[in-house]
CSV table of C-alpha atoms and ligand atoms in Angstrom, one decimal:
chain,number,residue,atom,x,y,z
F,57,MET,CA,-51.8,-1.9,3.2
F,58,ALA,CA,-50.0,-5.3,3.4
F,59,PRO,CA,-51.5,-7.3,5.8
F,60,LYS,CA,-49.6,-8.6,9.1
F,61,MET,CA,-48.4,-11.6,9.3
F,62,ASP,CA,-49.3,-13.8,12.2
F,63,SER,CA,-46.7,-14.7,14.6
F,64,ALA,CA,-47.2,-18.7,14.0
F,65,THR,CA,-46.4,-17.8,10.6
F,66,LYS,CA,-43.7,-15.4,11.1
F,67,PHE,CA,-42.1,-18.4,13.9
F,68,LEU,CA,-42.4,-21.0,10.9
F,69,ILE,CA,-40.3,-18.6,8.8
F,70,PHE,CA,-37.7,-17.9,11.1
F,71,LEU,CA,-37.5,-21.6,11.9
F,72,GLY,CA,-37.2,-22.6,8.0
F,73,LYS,CA,-34.7,-19.6,7.1
F,74,SER,CA,-32.6,-21.2,10.8
F,75,LEU,CA,-32.5,-24.6,9.3
F,76,PHE,CA,-31.8,-23.6,6.7
F,77,ALA,CA,-28.6,-21.6,7.5
F,78,LEU,CA,-27.7,-24.2,9.3
F,79,LEU,CA,-27.5,-26.6,6.9
F,80,GLU,CA,-25.7,-24.3,5.0
F,81,THR,CA,-23.2,-23.8,8.0
F,82,LEU,CA,-22.2,-27.7,8.1
F,83,THR,CA,-21.8,-27.8,4.2
F,84,PHE,CA,-19.5,-24.7,4.3
F,85,THR,CA,-17.4,-27.0,7.6
F,86,LEU,CA,-17.6,-30.0,5.7
F,87,ILE,CA,-16.8,-28.6,1.9
F,88,PRO,CA,-15.1,-25.4,2.4
F,89,LYS,CA,-16.6,-22.5,0.6
F,90,PRO,CA,-15.1,-21.3,-2.9
F,91,ARG,CA,-12.5,-18.6,-2.4
F,92,LYS,CA,-13.4,-15.4,-3.7
F,93,ASN,CA,-11.4,-14.1,-6.6
F,94,VAL,CA,-9.7,-10.5,-5.5
F,95,ALA,CA,-8.0,-9.8,-8.9
F,96,GLY,CA,-8.2,-6.2,-9.6
F,97,GLU,CA,-10.2,-5.5,-6.2
F,98,ILE,CA,-8.5,-2.2,-4.9
F,99,ILE,CA,-7.1,-3.1,-1.2
F,100,LEU,CA,-6.2,-0.8,1.3
F,101,VAL,CA,-4.3,-2.0,4.2
F,102,THR,CA,-3.5,0.4,7.1
F,103,GLY,CA,-0.3,-0.3,8.9
F,104,ALA,CA,1.2,-1.9,6.3
F,105,GLY,CA,5.0,-0.7,6.8
F,106,SER,CA,5.7,-4.1,8.7
F,107,GLY,CA,4.5,-7.3,10.5
F,108,LEU,CA,0.7,-8.5,9.6
F,109,GLY,CA,0.0,-5.8,7.2
F,110,ARG,CA,3.3,-6.0,4.8
F,111,LEU,CA,2.1,-10.2,4.8
F,112,LEU,CA,-0.8,-9.5,4.2
F,113,ALA,CA,0.0,-7.0,1.3
F,114,LEU,CA,2.4,-9.7,-0.2
F,115,LYS,CA,-0.3,-12.1,-0.1
F,116,PHE,CA,-3.0,-10.0,-1.9
F,117,ALA,CA,-0.4,-9.1,-4.1
F,118,ARG,CA,0.2,-12.8,-5.1
F,119,LEU,CA,-3.6,-13.0,-5.8
F,120,ARG,CA,-3.1,-9.7,-8.4
F,121,ALA,CA,-5.1,-6.9,-6.2
F,122,VAL,CA,-4.6,-3.4,-6.7
F,123,LEU,CA,-2.8,-2.5,-3.4
F,124,VAL,CA,-3.1,0.9,-1.4
F,125,LEU,CA,-1.0,0.5,1.3
F,126,TRP,CA,-1.4,3.1,4.3
F,127,ASP,CA,1.4,3.7,7.0
F,128,VAL,CA,2.9,6.3,9.1
F,129,ASN,CA,6.4,4.9,8.4
F,130,GLU,CA,7.1,5.8,5.2
F,131,GLU,CA,10.4,3.7,4.8
F,132,GLY,CA,8.9,0.6,5.6
F,133,ASN,CA,5.8,1.2,3.6
F,134,GLU,CA,7.8,2.0,0.6
F,135,GLU,CA,9.7,-1.1,1.1
F,136,THR,CA,6.3,-3.2,1.4
F,137,ARG,CA,5.0,-1.5,-2.1
F,138,ARG,CA,8.3,-2.8,-4.1
F,139,MET,CA,8.2,-5.9,-2.3
F,140,ALA,CA,4.0,-6.3,-3.4
F,141,GLN,CA,5.1,-4.7,-7.0
F,142,ASP,CA,7.9,-8.1,-7.1
F,143,GLU,CA,5.5,-10.5,-6.4
F,144,GLY,CA,2.8,-9.5,-8.8
F,145,ALA,CA,0.4,-6.9,-7.6
F,146,THR,CA,-1.3,-5.6,-10.4
F,147,ARG,CA,-0.7,-1.9,-9.1
F,148,ALA,CA,0.4,-1.0,-5.8
F,149,TYR,CA,0.4,2.6,-4.5
F,150,ALA,CA,2.3,3.7,-0.9
F,151,TYR,CA,1.0,6.5,0.7
F,152,THR,CA,2.5,7.7,4.5
F,153,CYS,CA,-0.6,8.2,6.9
F,154,ASP,CA,-1.0,8.4,10.2
F,155,CYS,CA,-4.7,7.3,10.7
F,156,SER,CA,-5.4,8.4,14.0
F,157,ARG,CA,-5.4,11.4,12.4
F,158,LYS,CA,-8.9,12.0,11.2
F,159,GLU,CA,-8.3,15.2,8.4
F,160,GLU,CA,-5.2,12.8,7.1
F,161,VAL,CA,-7.2,9.7,6.5
F,162,TYR,CA,-10.2,12.0,4.5
F,163,ARG,CA,-7.3,14.0,2.3
F,164,LEU,CA,-5.8,10.6,1.7
F,165,ALA,CA,-9.1,8.8,1.2
F,166,ASP,CA,-10.1,11.6,-1.3
F,167,GLN,CA,-6.5,11.2,-3.1
F,168,VAL,CA,-6.9,7.3,-3.3
F,169,LYS,CA,-10.2,8.0,-4.9
F,170,LYS,CA,-8.4,10.2,-7.6
F,171,GLU,CA,-5.4,8.6,-8.1
F,172,VAL,CA,-6.3,4.5,-7.5
F,173,GLY,CA,-10.3,4.3,-7.6
F,174,ASP,CA,-12.8,2.9,-5.1
F,175,VAL,CA,-11.4,0.8,-2.3
F,176,SER,CA,-13.3,-2.3,-2.2
F,177,ILE,CA,-11.7,-4.2,0.5
F,178,LEU,CA,-10.3,-2.5,3.8
F,179,ILE,CA,-8.0,-4.0,6.2
F,180,ASN,CA,-7.7,-1.6,9.2
F,181,ASN,CA,-4.7,-2.5,10.2
F,182,ALA,CA,-2.4,-0.9,11.9
F,183,GLY,CA,-2.0,-0.6,15.9
F,184,ILE,CA,-0.1,0.2,19.0
F,185,VAL,CA,0.4,-1.3,21.9
F,186,THR,CA,2.2,0.7,24.8
F,187,GLY,CA,2.2,-2.0,27.3
F,188,ARG,CA,1.9,-0.3,30.5
F,189,LYS,CA,-0.4,-0.6,33.8
F,190,PHE,CA,-3.2,1.6,33.6
F,191,LEU,CA,-1.9,3.6,36.3
F,192,ASN,CA,1.4,4.0,34.8
F,193,CYS,CA,0.6,4.8,31.6
F,194,PRO,CA,0.5,8.8,30.8
F,195,ASP,CA,-3.0,9.9,29.5
F,196,GLU,CA,-1.6,10.9,26.0
F,197,LEU,CA,-0.4,7.6,25.3
F,198,MET,CA,-4.0,5.7,26.5
F,199,GLU,CA,-5.7,8.6,23.5
F,200,LYS,CA,-3.0,7.6,20.9
F,201,SER,CA,-4.2,3.7,21.5
F,202,PHE,CA,-7.4,5.0,21.1
F,203,ASP,CA,-6.8,7.1,17.6
F,204,VAL,CA,-4.9,4.1,16.1
F,205,ASN,CA,-6.8,1.0,16.9
F,206,PHE,CA,-10.2,2.3,17.2
F,207,LYS,CA,-11.1,6.0,15.8
F,208,ALA,CA,-9.2,5.5,12.8
F,209,HIS,CA,-11.6,2.5,12.1
F,210,LEU,CA,-14.3,4.9,12.4
F,211,TRP,CA,-12.4,7.7,9.8
F,212,THR,CA,-11.8,5.0,7.0
F,213,TYR,CA,-15.1,3.5,7.3
F,214,LYS,CA,-16.8,7.5,6.7
F,215,ALA,CA,-13.9,7.8,3.9
F,216,PHE,CA,-14.6,3.6,1.7
F,217,LEU,CA,-18.2,2.6,3.0
F,218,PRO,CA,-20.1,5.1,1.0
F,219,ALA,CA,-19.2,3.9,-2.3
F,220,MET,CA,-19.2,0.3,-1.2
F,221,ILE,CA,-23.0,0.9,-0.5
F,222,ALA,CA,-23.3,3.1,-4.0
F,223,ASN,CA,-21.5,-0.5,-5.7
F,224,ASP,CA,-23.7,-2.6,-3.2
F,225,HIS,CA,-19.9,-4.6,-3.3
F,226,GLY,CA,-17.3,-3.9,-0.6
F,227,HIS,CA,-15.5,-5.9,2.5
F,228,LEU,CA,-14.9,-4.2,6.1
F,229,VAL,CA,-12.0,-6.4,7.5
F,230,CYS,CA,-11.4,-5.3,11.2
F,231,ILE,CA,-8.0,-6.7,12.8
F,232,SER,CA,-8.7,-6.8,16.8
F,233,SER,CA,-7.3,-9.2,18.8
F,234,SER,CA,-8.2,-12.0,21.5
F,235,ALA,CA,-7.4,-8.8,24.0
F,236,GLY,CA,-10.8,-7.5,22.2
F,237,LEU,CA,-12.6,-10.3,23.5
F,238,ILE,CA,-11.1,-10.6,26.9
F,239,GLY,CA,-9.5,-8.1,29.1
F,240,VAL,CA,-5.9,-8.4,30.6
F,241,ASN,CA,-4.4,-7.1,33.5
F,242,GLY,CA,-1.3,-4.7,32.5
F,243,LEU,CA,-3.3,-4.2,29.2
F,244,ALA,CA,-6.0,-2.2,29.5
F,245,ASP,CA,-5.8,0.5,27.4
F,246,TYR,CA,-5.5,-2.0,24.1
F,247,CYS,CA,-8.1,-4.4,25.5
F,248,ALA,CA,-10.3,-1.1,25.3
F,249,SER,CA,-9.5,0.0,22.4
F,250,LYS,CA,-9.4,-3.5,20.7
F,251,PHE,CA,-13.1,-4.2,22.2
F,252,ALA,CA,-13.9,-0.5,20.7
F,253,ALA,CA,-13.1,-1.9,17.2
F,254,PHE,CA,-14.4,-4.7,17.8
F,255,GLY,CA,-17.6,-3.5,18.8
F,256,PHE,CA,-18.0,-0.8,16.1
F,257,ALA,CA,-16.9,-3.1,13.3
F,258,GLU,CA,-19.9,-5.7,14.5
F,259,SER,CA,-22.1,-2.8,14.7
F,260,ILE,CA,-21.5,-2.2,11.5
F,261,PHE,CA,-22.0,-5.8,10.1
F,262,MET,CA,-26.0,-5.6,12.1
F,263,GLU,CA,-26.1,-2.1,10.4
F,264,LEU,CA,-25.7,-3.3,6.6
F,265,PHE,CA,-27.8,-6.8,7.3
F,266,ALA,CA,-30.6,-4.4,8.8
F,267,GLN,CA,-30.7,-2.5,5.7
F,268,LYS,CA,-30.7,-5.6,3.4
F,269,ILE,CA,-27.2,-4.5,1.9
F,270,THR,CA,-25.8,-8.2,1.3
F,271,GLY,CA,-22.8,-7.1,-1.4
F,272,ILE,CA,-20.8,-6.2,1.7
F,273,LYS,CA,-19.3,-8.1,3.8
F,274,THR,CA,-17.5,-7.8,6.9
F,275,THR,CA,-14.5,-10.2,8.8
F,276,ILE,CA,-13.3,-9.2,12.5
F,277,VAL,CA,-10.2,-11.2,13.5
F,278,CYS,CA,-9.3,-11.6,16.9
F,279,PRO,CA,-5.7,-13.4,17.2
F,280,PHE,CA,-3.7,-14.0,20.2
F,281,PHE,CA,0.0,-13.4,20.4
F,282,ILE,CA,1.9,-13.3,16.9
F,283,LYS,CA,6.0,-13.2,16.6
F,284,THR,CA,5.8,-9.7,15.1
F,285,GLY,CA,7.8,-8.0,17.3
F,286,MET,CA,4.5,-6.1,19.0
F,287,PHE,CA,4.6,-8.0,21.5
F,288,GLU,CA,7.9,-8.9,21.8
F,289,GLY,CA,8.8,-10.0,25.7
F,290,CYS,CA,5.5,-11.8,26.5
F,291,THR,CA,5.2,-15.0,26.9
F,292,THR,CA,2.0,-17.9,26.9
F,293,GLY,CA,1.5,-20.0,30.0
F,294,CYS,CA,-0.1,-23.0,27.5
F,295,PRO,CA,1.9,-23.3,25.0
F,296,SER,CA,-0.6,-26.7,23.8
F,297,LEU,CA,-3.6,-24.5,23.8
F,298,LEU,CA,-2.4,-21.0,23.3
F,299,PRO,CA,0.6,-21.0,21.2
F,300,ILE,CA,2.6,-17.7,20.1
F,301,LEU,CA,1.5,-17.5,16.6
F,302,GLU,CA,3.6,-17.2,13.7
F,303,PRO,CA,3.0,-14.4,11.1
F,304,GLU,CA,2.7,-16.3,8.3
F,305,TYR,CA,0.7,-19.0,9.5
F,306,ALA,CA,-1.8,-15.9,11.3
F,307,VAL,CA,-1.9,-14.3,7.6
F,308,ARG,CA,-2.5,-17.7,6.1
F,309,LYS,CA,-5.6,-17.7,7.8
F,310,ILE,CA,-6.7,-14.1,7.5
F,311,VAL,CA,-6.7,-14.3,4.1
F,312,ASP,CA,-8.4,-17.5,4.3
F,313,ALA,CA,-11.2,-16.5,6.2
F,314,ILE,CA,-11.5,-13.0,3.8
F,315,LEU,CA,-11.7,-15.0,0.9
F,316,GLN,CA,-14.0,-17.5,2.1
F,317,GLU,CA,-16.1,-14.4,3.7
F,318,LYS,CA,-16.1,-15.4,7.1
F,319,THR,CA,-17.3,-12.5,9.7
F,320,TYR,CA,-15.0,-14.1,12.8
F,321,LEU,CA,-11.8,-15.5,12.7
F,322,CYS,CA,-10.0,-16.3,16.4
F,323,ILE,CA,-6.7,-17.8,16.0
F,324,PRO,CA,-5.6,-19.9,17.4
F,325,ARG,CA,-9.0,-22.0,18.1
F,326,PHE,CA,-9.1,-22.2,21.7
F,327,ILE,CA,-10.2,-18.5,21.7
F,328,TYR,CA,-13.9,-19.4,21.1
F,329,PHE,CA,-13.5,-21.9,23.3
F,330,MET,CA,-12.2,-19.4,25.9
F,331,MET,CA,-15.0,-17.2,25.4
F,332,PHE,CA,-17.6,-19.7,25.9
F,333,LEU,CA,-16.1,-20.7,28.9
F,334,LYS,CA,-16.2,-16.9,29.7
F,335,SER,CA,-20.3,-16.3,29.5
F,336,ILE,CA,-21.1,-20.1,31.1
F,337,LEU,CA,-18.3,-20.3,34.2
F,338,PRO,CA,-18.7,-18.7,37.8
F,339,ILE,CA,-16.4,-15.7,37.6
F,340,LYS,CA,-14.4,-17.1,40.5
F,341,MET,CA,-13.7,-20.2,38.3
F,342,GLY,CA,-12.5,-18.3,35.7
F,343,LEU,CA,-10.5,-16.7,37.3
F,344,LEU,CA,-8.6,-19.9,38.8
F,345,LEU,CA,-8.7,-21.2,35.0
F,346,ALA,CA,-6.9,-17.8,34.0
F,347,GLU,CA,-4.6,-18.5,36.5
F,348,TYR,CA,-4.2,-21.7,36.0
F,349,MET,CA,-3.2,-21.2,32.2
F,350,GLY,CA,-0.5,-18.6,33.3
F,351,ILE,CA,-3.0,-15.2,32.0
F,352,PHE,CA,-1.9,-12.9,34.7
F,353,SER,CA,1.8,-12.7,33.7
F,354,VAL,CA,1.2,-12.8,29.6
F,355,MET,CA,2.4,-8.8,29.7
F,356,ASN,CA,5.4,-9.6,32.7
F,357,GLY,CA,8.1,-9.6,30.2
F,358,PHE,CA,6.9,-6.9,27.8
F,359,THR,CA,9.6,-5.0,26.1
F,360,GLY,CA,7.4,-4.5,22.6
F,361,LYS,CA,8.9,-3.4,19.7
F,362,LYS,CA,12.6,-1.8,19.5
F,363,LYS,CA,12.7,1.3,17.3
F,364,ASN,CA,13.6,0.4,13.7
F,365,SER,CA,13.3,-3.3,13.5
F,366,GLY,CA,10.8,-3.3,10.7
P,185,NAD,N1,1.2,-9.0,17.0
P,185,NAD,C1,0.5,-9.4,18.2
P,185,NAD,O1,0.7,-10.0,18.9
P,185,NAD,C2,-0.9,-9.2,17.9
P,185,NAD,C3,-2.2,-10.1,18.3
P,185,NAD,C4,-3.2,-9.6,17.8
P,185,NAD,C5,-4.0,-8.4,17.2
P,185,NAD,N2,-2.8,-8.0,16.8
P,185,NAD,C6,-2.8,-6.5,16.0
P,185,NAD,O2,-2.9,-6.6,14.4
P,185,NAD,C7,-2.1,-5.4,13.7
P,185,NAD,C8,-1.1,-5.6,13.2
P,185,NAD,O3,0.2,-6.1,14.4
P,185,NAD,P1,1.4,-6.6,13.8
P,185,NAD,O4,1.6,-7.4,15.1
P,185,NAD,O5,1.8,-6.4,12.5
P,185,NAD,O6,2.5,-4.6,14.8
P,185,NAD,P2,3.5,-4.0,13.8
P,185,NAD,O7,4.1,-3.5,14.7
P,185,NAD,O8,4.5,-4.8,13.2
P,185,NAD,O9,2.3,-3.8,12.7
P,185,NAD,C9,2.1,-2.1,13.0
P,185,NAD,C10,2.1,-1.1,11.8
P,185,NAD,O10,1.0,0.0,12.3
P,185,NAD,C11,1.9,0.7,11.8
P,185,NAD,N3,1.7,2.1,12.5
P,185,NAD,C12,1.5,2.7,14.1
P,185,NAD,N4,0.7,3.7,14.1
P,185,NAD,C13,0.1,4.4,12.6
P,185,NAD,C14,-0.2,4.9,12.7
P,185,NAD,N5,-1.3,6.0,13.4
P,185,NAD,N6,-0.9,5.3,11.7
P,185,NAD,C15,-0.4,4.4,10.5
P,185,NAD,N7,0.2,3.3,10.7
P,185,NAD,C16,0.3,3.1,12.3
P,185,NAD,C17,3.0,0.9,11.9
P,185,NAD,O11,4.0,1.6,11.5
P,185,NAD,C18,3.2,-1.0,11.5
P,185,NAD,O12,3.8,-0.9,10.5
P,185,NAD,C19,-2.3,-4.8,15.2
P,185,NAD,O13,-3.6,-3.7,14.9
P,185,NAD,C20,-2.5,-5.1,16.3
P,185,NAD,O14,-3.0,-4.5,17.3
P,185,NAD,C21,-1.3,-7.8,16.6
């Protein structure tokens, strides 16, 4: 049996490694990390039929990836496939998939493995929002929020993670939300599902780290409102610090984070500071600040996406 390391040695090793990690982070802050090459990688995007999913697919198409596009909206998804092919994707495949249905996810995952190959970058992006206050929200809608925004991530990980582990190569991307970090009134089911998605992705990240699996990266994305129509009618009380984001800007930041293998991405940056304030401010001050910034009224004008708005 190997002799046990004494606590002083253990502490010194910890200190040395921490210093190295800090220096590495500082270096990459000054000189951005080289971007990884995704040409030929098989990238699956859920919710690719519109909004961020479509724009992500098009960005990766320009980087010559092989795209697997899933959406419950067949027409929108097929349109994304055509656009991705035109933009230069090595190959692009569209599958109609309701990600909230476990059996459908597993069946299509098998089909993808046979027809395309092992997915190496999985982007869990499909999402829905009810936009109703908790007591006015029918149970089925709340369940649906969880099924799409969170549980679908369980099934896609179950389907695609084993091959990533076997190849020691892969990237898991979770599109959560700033509403997955901070509770918002009028958005309880959405927030809960996004907190769950965040917690799940972070836990698997830890699980892989603990097992010393280094070839699989994780990126968890937490954006504020983006102009895709999903949160149509919502406002910001503080546009200078919390602007409603342009989809192209959000997607550029997300793709950069994936290519630079960043674990967390909050956009705008002020979200990081809000998290810091949340953990240090007395709750009464936090509430006053939230009130001052108009956080309690962001959902007041919510209308959401109109049907067939793409
Ligand atoms: N728009 C925002 O303000 C905002 C902010 C933070 C996070 N997000 C998250 O970003 C992601 C993308 O949102 P978006 O703004 O592009 O919205 P969007 O409505 O334009 O796109 C969502 C896509 O998911 C698809 N989808 C819905 N249910 C599905 C299901 N059961 N199975 C498969 N596909 C399904 C839709 O058909 C649609 O194409 C979502 O997870 C959303 O929660 C959005």
